[in-house]
Amino acid sequence: MMTKNKEITVPEIGQDQLELLEKLCNATAVSGDEGEVRQIVLEAIKPLVDEVKVDALGNVLATKRGHGENRVRVMLAAHMDEIGFMIVDDKDNLFQFERVGGIDERQLPGKAVLVGSEHLPGVIGAKPIHLTTTKERKSKVELSSMRIDLGPGIGDKVKPGDRATFATRFKLLGPSIRAKALDDRFGVATLIELLKYPPDNVDLLAAFTVQEEVGLRGARVAAYHIDPDMAIAIDSTPAYDLPHWEEDFGNDHYNTKLDAGPAIYVMDRATIADRRLVTLLEEAAQEKGIPYQLRQPGGGGTDAGAIHKVRSGIPSISVSVPGRYAHTAASIARVSDWENTLKLLHAALIKVTPDFLKGERRG
Ligand SMILES: [Zn+2]
């Protein structure tokens, strides 16, 4: 019989984890209206943690304490919200809307959507090809002229302020996942898994944040309240690995690829990662043979962008699961990249020692 390994490890991604991710992706949680995802999170983590509360903005803040002396207090942040739409006006059951978060309006005509808390099915109407002129087909449809069509009989079921999301349902495609809102339900699901298998040497301070997509707002107040020693934002980052994309943009902004493991951030538009944390993650990956990629400087930002500037400064970094077609109706990502992200975070947390942050910031 083998000697029992005392080191706690996370399991591989299996049916349970995929079912949780599916539930999270199919829920609607456009920024400022994160209730559906919050319910799923609360249900999943209540039995796991020492303390849990929902703050004034709607962040879920949970504590899972380790054991031993001088434990480092590690904040792990994952945002519950997703990009989407807000209804602003109604004429004859055709609803005018605005974008919530970063969405390219060229992608919208013809997309199926779900509106409001009842998930009413509708479509962002597009003129059929039969009725368009050649000139129209070559030009962009302005957002102001788009409407969400819910068919007749909706009555007062939809009101200005209601949110809408893409109607895409979660689907496993062999080794891949196709879903909406993998940014950042990947992070939310990863954080829940880490709370199931918490490393003993640190205090895990989990923040399931709100309003990341509109300016990292929830993370700012969450970090202020938690006041951690260090922080890791867990997110999803745009993969940039299709050959035809390289010709006109150059593969130097978002250089992550599918199947190449979690993306460890060195820098993005909002944060320069703490060098000690980059080293920690790289060493953990190398020791455990976990594939990883370094995310080069470029656009985008995560909750770390707000967290590191709170109080007198919090050493922060981001780790992301790469996914193609971020902030569109459907992303494609790999189960293996998610699994390796979970493994990497767990392996890195185990390595955090009380004097870890006393080391040189720049190595
Ligand atoms: Zn995100």
mmCIF file of C-alpha atoms and ligand atoms in Angstrom:
data_model
loop_
_atom_site.group_PDB
_atom_site.id
_atom_site.type_symbol
_atom_site.label_atom_id
_atom_site.label_comp_id
_atom_site.label_asym_id
_atom_site.label_seq_id
_atom_site.Cartn_x
_atom_site.Cartn_y
_atom_site.Cartn_z
ATOM 1 C CA MET A 1 0.000 0.000 0.000
ATOM 2 C CA MET A 2 1.294 3.433 -0.884
ATOM 3 C CA THR A 3 2.079 5.899 1.858
ATOM 4 C CA LYS A 4 -0.564 8.550 2.079
ATOM 5 C CA ASN A 5 0.438 11.775 0.409
ATOM 6 C CA LYS A 6 -0.459 14.558 2.815
ATOM 7 C CA GLU A 7 -0.310 17.204 0.124
ATOM 8 C CA ILE A 8 -3.796 18.186 -0.904
ATOM 9 C CA THR A 9 -4.211 18.225 -4.667
ATOM 10 C CA VAL A 10 -7.013 19.373 -6.869
ATOM 11 C CA PRO A 11 -8.823 16.735 -8.925
ATOM 12 C CA GLU A 12 -8.849 16.711 -12.694
ATOM 13 C CA ILE A 13 -11.716 18.412 -14.461
ATOM 14 C CA GLY A 14 -14.528 15.860 -14.575
ATOM 15 C CA GLN A 15 -18.277 15.714 -14.920
ATOM 16 C CA ASP A 16 -18.974 17.643 -11.698
ATOM 17 C CA GLN A 17 -16.706 20.536 -12.607
ATOM 18 C CA LEU A 18 -18.068 20.737 -16.147
ATOM 19 C CA GLU A 19 -21.641 20.710 -14.888
ATOM 20 C CA LEU A 20 -20.843 23.591 -12.539
ATOM 21 C CA LEU A 21 -19.217 25.550 -15.367
ATOM 22 C CA GLU A 22 -22.211 24.869 -17.615
ATOM 23 C CA LYS A 23 -24.605 26.169 -14.981
ATOM 24 C CA LEU A 24 -22.463 29.270 -14.485
ATOM 25 C CA CYS A 25 -22.130 30.007 -18.223
ATOM 26 C CA ASN A 26 -25.824 29.565 -18.934
ATOM 27 C CA ALA A 27 -26.795 31.921 -16.111
ATOM 28 C CA THR A 28 -27.255 35.606 -16.896
ATOM 29 C CA ALA A 29 -25.159 38.121 -14.961
ATOM 30 C CA VAL A 30 -24.604 41.292 -16.968
ATOM 31 C CA SER A 31 -22.668 43.864 -14.938
ATOM 32 C CA GLY A 32 -24.643 45.321 -12.048
ATOM 33 C CA ASP A 33 -27.178 42.471 -12.180
ATOM 34 C CA GLU A 34 -25.124 39.502 -11.029
ATOM 35 C CA GLY A 35 -27.799 37.866 -8.867
ATOM 36 C CA GLU A 36 -28.128 34.603 -10.804
ATOM 37 C CA VAL A 37 -24.436 33.789 -10.665
ATOM 38 C CA ARG A 38 -24.208 35.011 -7.077
ATOM 39 C CA GLN A 39 -26.898 32.473 -6.069
ATOM 40 C CA ILE A 40 -24.974 29.621 -7.692
ATOM 41 C CA VAL A 41 -21.749 30.758 -6.002
ATOM 42 C CA LEU A 42 -23.337 31.082 -2.560
ATOM 43 C CA GLU A 43 -24.930 27.653 -2.829
ATOM 44 C CA ALA A 44 -21.639 26.077 -3.858
ATOM 45 C CA ILE A 45 -19.342 27.690 -1.298
ATOM 46 C CA LYS A 46 -21.432 28.012 1.875
ATOM 47 C CA PRO A 47 -20.594 24.487 3.063
ATOM 48 C CA LEU A 48 -16.896 24.998 2.255
ATOM 49 C CA VAL A 49 -15.862 28.248 3.915
ATOM 50 C CA ASP A 50 -15.470 29.664 7.442
ATOM 51 C CA GLU A 51 -17.232 32.936 6.667
ATOM 52 C CA VAL A 52 -19.183 34.339 3.751
ATOM 53 C CA LYS A 53 -20.952 37.627 3.149
ATOM 54 C CA VAL A 54 -22.367 39.714 0.338
ATOM 55 C CA ASP A 55 -21.190 43.335 0.453
ATOM 56 C CA ALA A 56 -23.064 46.494 -0.497
ATOM 57 C CA LEU A 57 -22.152 46.282 -4.199
ATOM 58 C CA GLY A 58 -22.966 42.574 -4.412
ATOM 59 C CA ASN A 59 -19.483 41.039 -4.200
ATOM 60 C CA VAL A 60 -19.407 37.627 -2.517
ATOM 61 C CA LEU A 61 -16.552 37.652 0.016
ATOM 62 C CA ALA A 62 -15.576 34.377 1.644
ATOM 63 C CA THR A 63 -12.814 33.294 3.998
ATOM 64 C CA LYS A 64 -11.256 29.865 4.246
ATOM 65 C CA ARG A 65 -8.599 29.849 6.952
ATOM 66 C CA GLY A 66 -5.524 27.656 6.894
ATOM 67 C CA HIS A 67 -3.541 26.469 9.899
ATOM 68 C CA GLY A 68 -0.176 27.350 11.379
ATOM 69 C CA GLU A 69 1.615 30.580 12.248
ATOM 70 C CA ASN A 70 1.859 33.814 10.242
ATOM 71 C CA ARG A 71 -0.274 32.703 7.373
ATOM 72 C CA VAL A 72 -0.161 34.880 4.267
ATOM 73 C CA ARG A 73 -3.583 36.317 3.484
ATOM 74 C CA VAL A 74 -4.178 35.645 -0.201
ATOM 75 C CA MET A 75 -7.032 37.325 -2.038
ATOM 76 C CA LEU A 76 -8.305 35.381 -5.048
ATOM 77 C CA ALA A 77 -10.644 37.352 -7.273
ATOM 78 C CA ALA A 78 -12.923 36.178 -10.084
ATOM 79 C CA HIS A 79 -15.598 38.358 -11.598
ATOM 80 C CA MET A 80 -19.171 37.147 -11.726
ATOM 81 C CA ASP A 81 -20.359 39.660 -14.309
ATOM 82 C CA GLU A 82 -20.364 39.333 -18.083
ATOM 83 C CA ILE A 83 -20.690 41.709 -21.009
ATOM 84 C CA GLY A 84 -24.185 42.165 -22.402
ATOM 85 C CA PHE A 85 -26.916 44.671 -23.053
ATOM 86 C CA MET A 86 -29.283 46.987 -21.222
ATOM 87 C CA ILE A 87 -32.763 47.775 -22.508
ATOM 88 C CA VAL A 88 -33.243 51.541 -22.745
ATOM 89 C CA ASP A 89 -36.472 52.060 -24.685
ATOM 90 C CA ASP A 90 -39.487 50.234 -26.032
ATOM 91 C CA LYS A 91 -41.653 50.909 -29.063
ATOM 92 C CA ASP A 92 -44.127 48.246 -30.235
ATOM 93 C CA ASN A 93 -42.196 45.426 -28.543
ATOM 94 C CA LEU A 94 -39.019 46.440 -30.366
ATOM 95 C CA PHE A 95 -36.488 47.288 -27.687
ATOM 96 C CA GLN A 96 -33.659 49.738 -28.072
ATOM 97 C CA PHE A 97 -30.560 48.788 -26.088
ATOM 98 C CA GLU A 98 -27.084 49.881 -25.077
ATOM 99 C CA ARG A 99 -23.982 47.777 -24.601
ATOM 100 C CA VAL A 100 -22.719 46.928 -21.119
ATOM 101 C CA GLY A 101 -18.977 46.302 -21.282
ATOM 102 C CA GLY A 102 -16.751 46.014 -24.340
ATOM 103 C CA ILE A 103 -18.689 44.640 -27.321
ATOM 104 C CA ASP A 104 -17.956 45.197 -31.011
ATOM 105 C CA GLU A 105 -21.291 46.349 -32.433
ATOM 106 C CA ARG A 106 -20.473 44.903 -35.870
ATOM 107 C CA GLN A 107 -21.106 41.446 -34.444
ATOM 108 C CA LEU A 108 -24.595 42.091 -33.169
ATOM 109 C CA PRO A 109 -27.163 41.993 -36.007
ATOM 110 C CA GLY A 110 -28.848 38.614 -36.243
ATOM 111 C CA LYS A 111 -27.746 37.313 -32.839
ATOM 112 C CA ALA A 112 -30.199 35.487 -30.592
ATOM 113 C CA VAL A 113 -30.487 36.942 -27.097
ATOM 114 C CA LEU A 114 -32.212 36.311 -23.782
ATOM 115 C CA VAL A 115 -33.829 39.262 -22.056
ATOM 116 C CA GLY A 116 -34.559 39.963 -18.397
ATOM 117 C CA SER A 117 -34.780 37.710 -15.372
ATOM 118 C CA GLU A 118 -37.222 35.424 -17.184
ATOM 119 C CA HIS A 119 -34.684 34.875 -20.007
ATOM 120 C CA LEU A 120 -37.239 35.844 -22.660
ATOM 121 C CA PRO A 121 -35.909 34.711 -26.038
ATOM 122 C CA GLY A 122 -35.429 37.376 -28.691
ATOM 123 C CA VAL A 123 -33.197 38.411 -31.539
ATOM 124 C CA ILE A 124 -31.227 41.503 -32.464
ATOM 125 C CA GLY A 125 -33.030 42.025 -35.756
ATOM 126 C CA ALA A 126 -31.106 42.167 -39.000
ATOM 127 C CA LYS A 127 -32.414 43.165 -42.412
ATOM 128 C CA PRO A 128 -32.660 40.077 -44.639
ATOM 129 C CA ILE A 129 -30.330 40.023 -47.622
ATOM 130 C CA HIS A 130 -33.367 40.230 -49.936
ATOM 131 C CA LEU A 131 -34.113 43.716 -48.712
ATOM 132 C CA THR A 132 -30.631 45.225 -48.537
ATOM 133 C CA THR A 133 -28.797 47.215 -51.170
ATOM 134 C CA THR A 134 -25.184 46.504 -52.147
ATOM 135 C CA LYS A 135 -24.182 49.699 -50.375
ATOM 136 C CA GLU A 136 -25.908 48.630 -47.157
ATOM 137 C CA ARG A 137 -24.163 45.279 -47.218
ATOM 138 C CA LYS A 138 -20.792 47.011 -47.287
ATOM 139 C CA SER A 139 -21.444 49.340 -44.378
ATOM 140 C CA LYS A 140 -21.745 48.898 -40.651
ATOM 141 C CA VAL A 141 -25.138 48.871 -38.956
ATOM 142 C CA GLU A 142 -25.187 51.539 -36.267
ATOM 143 C CA LEU A 143 -26.047 50.433 -32.738
ATOM 144 C CA SER A 144 -28.657 53.199 -32.495
ATOM 145 C CA SER A 145 -30.625 51.595 -35.330
ATOM 146 C CA MET A 146 -30.603 48.073 -33.865
ATOM 147 C CA ARG A 147 -33.532 46.692 -31.888
ATOM 148 C CA ILE A 148 -34.178 43.538 -29.895
ATOM 149 C CA ASP A 149 -37.325 41.851 -31.208
ATOM 150 C CA LEU A 150 -39.201 39.725 -28.682
ATOM 151 C CA GLY A 151 -42.290 39.159 -30.750
ATOM 152 C CA PRO A 152 -45.746 40.362 -29.725
ATOM 153 C CA GLY A 153 -47.420 39.908 -26.353
ATOM 154 C CA ILE A 154 -44.491 40.817 -24.158
ATOM 155 C CA GLY A 155 -46.561 43.561 -22.512
ATOM 156 C CA ASP A 156 -44.789 44.978 -19.496
ATOM 157 C CA LYS A 157 -42.505 41.978 -18.960
ATOM 158 C CA VAL A 158 -39.514 43.986 -20.201
ATOM 159 C CA LYS A 159 -38.557 47.381 -18.803
ATOM 160 C CA PRO A 160 -35.778 49.887 -19.349
ATOM 161 C CA GLY A 161 -32.843 48.787 -17.195
ATOM 162 C CA ASP A 162 -33.406 45.084 -17.829
ATOM 163 C CA ARG A 163 -30.321 43.251 -19.047
ATOM 164 C CA ALA A 164 -29.919 40.926 -21.996
ATOM 165 C CA THR A 165 -27.233 38.409 -22.942
ATOM 166 C CA PHE A 166 -26.323 36.290 -25.924
ATOM 167 C CA ALA A 167 -28.505 33.157 -25.998
ATOM 168 C CA THR A 168 -25.604 30.734 -26.638
ATOM 169 C CA ARG A 169 -25.858 27.572 -24.520
ATOM 170 C CA PHE A 170 -22.867 25.738 -23.093
ATOM 171 C CA LYS A 171 -21.657 22.858 -25.223
ATOM 172 C CA LEU A 172 -18.788 20.439 -24.884
ATOM 173 C CA LEU A 173 -17.139 19.819 -28.262
ATOM 174 C CA GLY A 174 -14.638 17.020 -27.695
ATOM 175 C CA PRO A 175 -11.703 18.631 -25.890
ATOM 176 C CA SER A 176 -13.230 22.108 -26.265
ATOM 177 C CA ILE A 177 -15.936 24.145 -24.632
ATOM 178 C CA ARG A 178 -18.176 26.480 -26.558
ATOM 179 C CA ALA A 179 -20.091 28.944 -24.400
ATOM 180 C CA LYS A 180 -20.884 32.554 -23.724
ATOM 181 C CA ALA A 181 -19.361 34.287 -20.697
ATOM 182 C CA LEU A 182 -16.379 31.968 -20.249
ATOM 183 C CA ASP A 183 -14.931 35.371 -19.332
ATOM 184 C CA ASP A 184 -15.133 34.999 -16.418
ATOM 185 C CA ARG A 185 -17.142 31.943 -15.426
ATOM 186 C CA PHE A 186 -13.862 30.075 -15.862
ATOM 187 C CA GLY A 187 -12.503 32.178 -12.998
ATOM 188 C CA VAL A 188 -15.605 31.745 -10.870
ATOM 189 C CA ALA A 189 -15.589 27.962 -11.323
ATOM 190 C CA THR A 190 -11.838 27.801 -10.641
ATOM 191 C CA LEU A 191 -12.211 29.755 -7.420
ATOM 192 C CA ILE A 192 -15.022 27.475 -6.250
ATOM 193 C CA GLU A 193 -12.808 24.440 -6.951
ATOM 194 C CA LEU A 194 -9.913 25.980 -5.002
ATOM 195 C CA LEU A 195 -12.210 26.456 -2.017
ATOM 196 C CA LYS A 196 -13.050 22.744 -2.183
ATOM 197 C CA TYR A 197 -9.358 21.838 -1.906
ATOM 198 C CA PRO A 198 -7.855 24.715 0.075
ATOM 199 C CA PRO A 199 -4.123 24.778 0.698
ATOM 200 C CA ASP A 200 -3.500 24.680 4.430
ATOM 201 C CA ASN A 201 -0.602 27.141 4.556
ATOM 202 C CA VAL A 202 -2.506 30.314 3.613
ATOM 203 C CA ASP A 203 -5.787 32.046 4.363
ATOM 204 C CA LEU A 204 -7.864 32.029 1.187
ATOM 205 C CA LEU A 205 -9.860 35.225 0.853
ATOM 206 C CA ALA A 206 -12.173 34.640 -2.058
ATOM 207 C CA ALA A 207 -13.812 37.567 -3.816
ATOM 208 C CA PHE A 208 -16.431 36.820 -6.440
ATOM 209 C CA THR A 209 -16.644 40.321 -7.793
ATOM 210 C CA VAL A 210 -19.230 42.459 -9.572
ATOM 211 C CA GLN A 211 -18.918 45.044 -12.360
ATOM 212 C CA GLU A 212 -15.464 44.075 -13.644
ATOM 213 C CA GLU A 213 -16.497 44.573 -17.249
ATOM 214 C CA VAL A 214 -17.450 48.195 -16.656
ATOM 215 C CA GLY A 215 -14.265 49.227 -14.846
ATOM 216 C CA LEU A 216 -13.133 46.781 -12.131
ATOM 217 C CA ARG A 217 -15.529 48.371 -9.674
ATOM 218 C CA GLY A 218 -16.416 45.498 -7.373
ATOM 219 C CA ALA A 219 -12.808 44.374 -6.967
ATOM 220 C CA ARG A 220 -11.778 47.786 -5.693
ATOM 221 C CA VAL A 221 -14.130 47.751 -2.715
ATOM 222 C CA ALA A 222 -13.556 44.044 -2.133
ATOM 223 C CA ALA A 223 -9.788 44.537 -1.865
ATOM 224 C CA TYR A 224 -10.229 47.519 0.426
ATOM 225 C CA HIS A 225 -12.372 45.447 2.761
ATOM 226 C CA ILE A 226 -10.207 42.337 2.651
ATOM 227 C CA ASP A 227 -6.859 44.179 2.898
ATOM 228 C CA PRO A 228 -4.857 41.103 1.797
ATOM 229 C CA ASP A 229 -1.087 40.539 1.709
ATOM 230 C CA MET A 230 -1.229 39.586 -1.979
ATOM 231 C CA ALA A 231 -3.799 38.998 -4.684
ATOM 232 C CA ILE A 232 -4.370 36.856 -7.753
ATOM 233 C CA ALA A 233 -7.092 37.681 -10.277
ATOM 234 C CA ILE A 234 -8.351 34.592 -12.100
ATOM 235 C CA ASP A 235 -9.798 35.409 -15.493
ATOM 236 C CA SER A 236 -10.018 34.467 -19.142
ATOM 237 C CA THR A 237 -7.873 36.131 -21.807
ATOM 238 C CA PRO A 238 -8.297 36.376 -25.586
ATOM 239 C CA ALA A 239 -6.329 33.683 -27.390
ATOM 240 C CA TYR A 240 -4.607 35.018 -30.467
ATOM 241 C CA ASP A 241 -3.685 31.952 -32.406
ATOM 242 C CA LEU A 242 -5.431 31.910 -35.739
ATOM 243 C CA PRO A 243 -2.997 32.258 -38.661
ATOM 244 C CA HIS A 244 -5.046 34.728 -40.677
ATOM 245 C CA TRP A 245 -5.209 37.142 -37.743
ATOM 246 C CA GLU A 246 -1.486 37.617 -37.760
ATOM 247 C CA GLU A 247 -1.166 39.261 -41.157
ATOM 248 C CA ASP A 248 -2.559 42.656 -40.289
ATOM 249 C CA PHE A 249 -2.082 42.909 -36.527
ATOM 250 C CA GLY A 250 1.129 41.131 -35.657
ATOM 251 C CA ASN A 251 1.167 38.527 -32.942
ATOM 252 C CA ASP A 252 2.540 40.779 -30.249
ATOM 253 C CA HIS A 253 -0.466 41.971 -28.267
ATOM 254 C CA TYR A 254 -2.536 39.041 -27.160
ATOM 255 C CA ASN A 255 -0.155 36.207 -27.746
ATOM 256 C CA THR A 256 -1.838 33.398 -25.850
ATOM 257 C CA LYS A 257 -2.770 30.201 -27.601
ATOM 258 C CA LEU A 258 -5.184 27.382 -26.922
ATOM 259 C CA ASP A 259 -3.661 24.174 -25.553
ATOM 260 C CA ALA A 260 -0.589 26.007 -24.250
ATOM 261 C CA GLY A 261 -1.754 26.204 -20.624
ATOM 262 C CA PRO A 262 -2.680 29.064 -18.305
ATOM 263 C CA ALA A 263 -1.542 32.586 -19.135
ATOM 264 C CA ILE A 264 0.591 34.184 -16.430
ATOM 265 C CA TYR A 265 0.494 37.965 -16.796
ATOM 266 C CA VAL A 266 3.664 39.996 -16.792
ATOM 267 C CA MET A 267 1.838 43.173 -17.731
ATOM 268 C CA ASP A 268 -1.430 44.341 -19.226
ATOM 269 C CA ARG A 269 -3.015 47.746 -19.657
ATOM 270 C CA ALA A 270 -4.037 47.966 -16.012
ATOM 271 C CA THR A 271 -1.313 46.198 -14.021
ATOM 272 C CA ILE A 272 2.373 45.422 -13.970
ATOM 273 C CA ALA A 273 2.493 42.113 -12.148
ATOM 274 C CA ASP A 274 4.576 41.815 -8.989
ATOM 275 C CA ARG A 275 7.789 40.085 -10.061
ATOM 276 C CA ARG A 276 7.783 37.785 -7.030
ATOM 277 C CA LEU A 277 4.381 36.486 -8.052
ATOM 278 C CA VAL A 278 5.464 35.880 -11.648
ATOM 279 C CA THR A 279 8.404 33.857 -10.305
ATOM 280 C CA LEU A 280 6.189 31.987 -7.849
ATOM 281 C CA LEU A 281 3.819 30.909 -10.603
ATOM 282 C CA GLU A 282 6.552 30.034 -13.085
ATOM 283 C CA GLU A 283 8.420 27.938 -10.518
ATOM 284 C CA ALA A 284 5.237 26.157 -9.463
ATOM 285 C CA ALA A 285 4.489 25.321 -13.101
ATOM 286 C CA GLN A 286 8.005 24.088 -13.771
ATOM 287 C CA GLU A 287 8.154 21.965 -10.626
ATOM 288 C CA LYS A 288 4.850 20.247 -11.404
ATOM 289 C CA GLY A 289 5.357 20.036 -15.158
ATOM 290 C CA ILE A 290 2.317 22.201 -15.839
ATOM 291 C CA PRO A 291 2.383 23.953 -19.233
ATOM 292 C CA TYR A 292 2.043 27.743 -19.087
ATOM 293 C CA GLN A 293 2.463 30.817 -21.221
ATOM 294 C CA LEU A 294 3.473 34.348 -20.384
ATOM 295 C CA ARG A 295 1.007 36.968 -21.480
ATOM 296 C CA GLN A 296 2.864 39.819 -23.105
ATOM 297 C CA PRO A 297 2.041 43.479 -22.641
ATOM 298 C CA GLY A 298 -1.053 44.507 -24.505
ATOM 299 C CA GLY A 299 -4.653 45.621 -24.135
ATOM 300 C CA GLY A 300 -7.135 44.492 -21.569
ATOM 301 C CA GLY A 301 -7.053 44.347 -17.819
ATOM 302 C CA THR A 302 -8.400 42.290 -14.966
ATOM 303 C CA ASP A 303 -9.542 42.874 -11.397
ATOM 304 C CA ALA A 304 -5.839 43.023 -10.470
ATOM 305 C CA GLY A 305 -5.823 46.485 -12.070
ATOM 306 C CA ALA A 306 -8.008 47.795 -9.260
ATOM 307 C CA ILE A 307 -6.777 45.568 -6.453
ATOM 308 C CA HIS A 308 -3.079 46.497 -6.633
ATOM 309 C CA LYS A 309 -3.830 50.207 -6.129
ATOM 310 C CA VAL A 310 -5.970 49.808 -3.012
ATOM 311 C CA ARG A 311 -4.779 51.073 0.406
ATOM 312 C CA SER A 312 -0.970 51.233 0.418
ATOM 313 C CA GLY A 313 -0.597 48.840 -2.503
ATOM 314 C CA ILE A 314 -1.195 45.103 -2.831
ATOM 315 C CA PRO A 315 1.233 42.798 -4.707
ATOM 316 C CA SER A 316 -0.954 41.414 -7.485
ATOM 317 C CA ILE A 317 -0.949 39.258 -10.590
ATOM 318 C CA SER A 318 -3.444 37.698 -12.984
ATOM 319 C CA VAL A 319 -3.714 34.176 -14.286
ATOM 320 C CA SER A 320 -6.094 33.449 -17.140
ATOM 321 C CA VAL A 321 -7.532 30.607 -19.131
ATOM 322 C CA PRO A 322 -7.064 31.444 -22.827
ATOM 323 C CA GLY A 323 -10.194 31.496 -24.971
ATOM 324 C CA ARG A 324 -10.905 32.426 -28.574
ATOM 325 C CA TYR A 325 -13.506 35.068 -29.468
ATOM 326 C CA ALA A 326 -13.743 36.775 -26.077
ATOM 327 C CA HIS A 327 -16.596 39.253 -25.661
ATOM 328 C CA THR A 328 -18.564 37.783 -28.564
ATOM 329 C CA ALA A 329 -21.638 35.548 -28.630
ATOM 330 C CA ALA A 330 -19.589 32.366 -28.253
ATOM 331 C CA SER A 331 -16.058 31.597 -27.135
ATOM 332 C CA ILE A 332 -14.058 28.430 -27.722
ATOM 333 C CA ALA A 333 -11.637 27.215 -25.061
ATOM 334 C CA ARG A 334 -9.982 23.957 -24.043
ATOM 335 C CA VAL A 335 -10.845 21.875 -20.993
ATOM 336 C CA SER A 336 -7.109 21.101 -20.665
ATOM 337 C CA ASP A 337 -6.214 24.793 -20.308
ATOM 338 C CA TRP A 338 -8.800 25.179 -17.566
ATOM 339 C CA GLU A 339 -7.533 22.091 -15.760
ATOM 340 C CA ASN A 340 -3.943 23.323 -15.933
ATOM 341 C CA THR A 341 -4.986 26.748 -14.649
ATOM 342 C CA LEU A 342 -6.587 25.134 -11.623
ATOM 343 C CA LYS A 343 -3.536 22.946 -11.041
ATOM 344 C CA LEU A 344 -1.132 25.852 -11.402
ATOM 345 C CA LEU A 345 -2.974 28.065 -8.932
ATOM 346 C CA HIS A 346 -3.137 25.280 -6.400
ATOM 347 C CA ALA A 347 0.552 24.430 -6.844
ATOM 348 C CA ALA A 348 1.518 28.096 -6.456
ATOM 349 C CA LEU A 349 -0.594 28.660 -3.334
ATOM 350 C CA ILE A 350 1.029 25.672 -1.631
ATOM 351 C CA LYS A 351 4.437 27.324 -2.154
ATOM 352 C CA VAL A 352 3.533 30.586 -0.394
ATOM 353 C CA THR A 353 5.503 30.904 2.865
ATOM 354 C CA PRO A 354 5.215 33.575 5.606
ATOM 355 C CA ASP A 355 8.438 35.289 4.464
ATOM 356 C CA PHE A 356 7.639 34.962 0.767
ATOM 357 C CA LEU A 357 6.715 38.624 0.347
ATOM 358 C CA LYS A 358 9.798 39.846 2.174
ATOM 359 C CA GLY A 359 11.952 38.889 -0.831
ATOM 360 C CA GLU A 360 13.101 41.324 -3.510
ATOM 361 C CA ARG A 361 10.326 42.658 -5.667
ATOM 362 C CA ARG A 362 12.480 42.680 -8.800
ATOM 363 C CA GLY A 363 14.595 39.627 -9.454
HETATM 364 ZN ZN ZN B 1 -12.806 38.968 -17.545
#
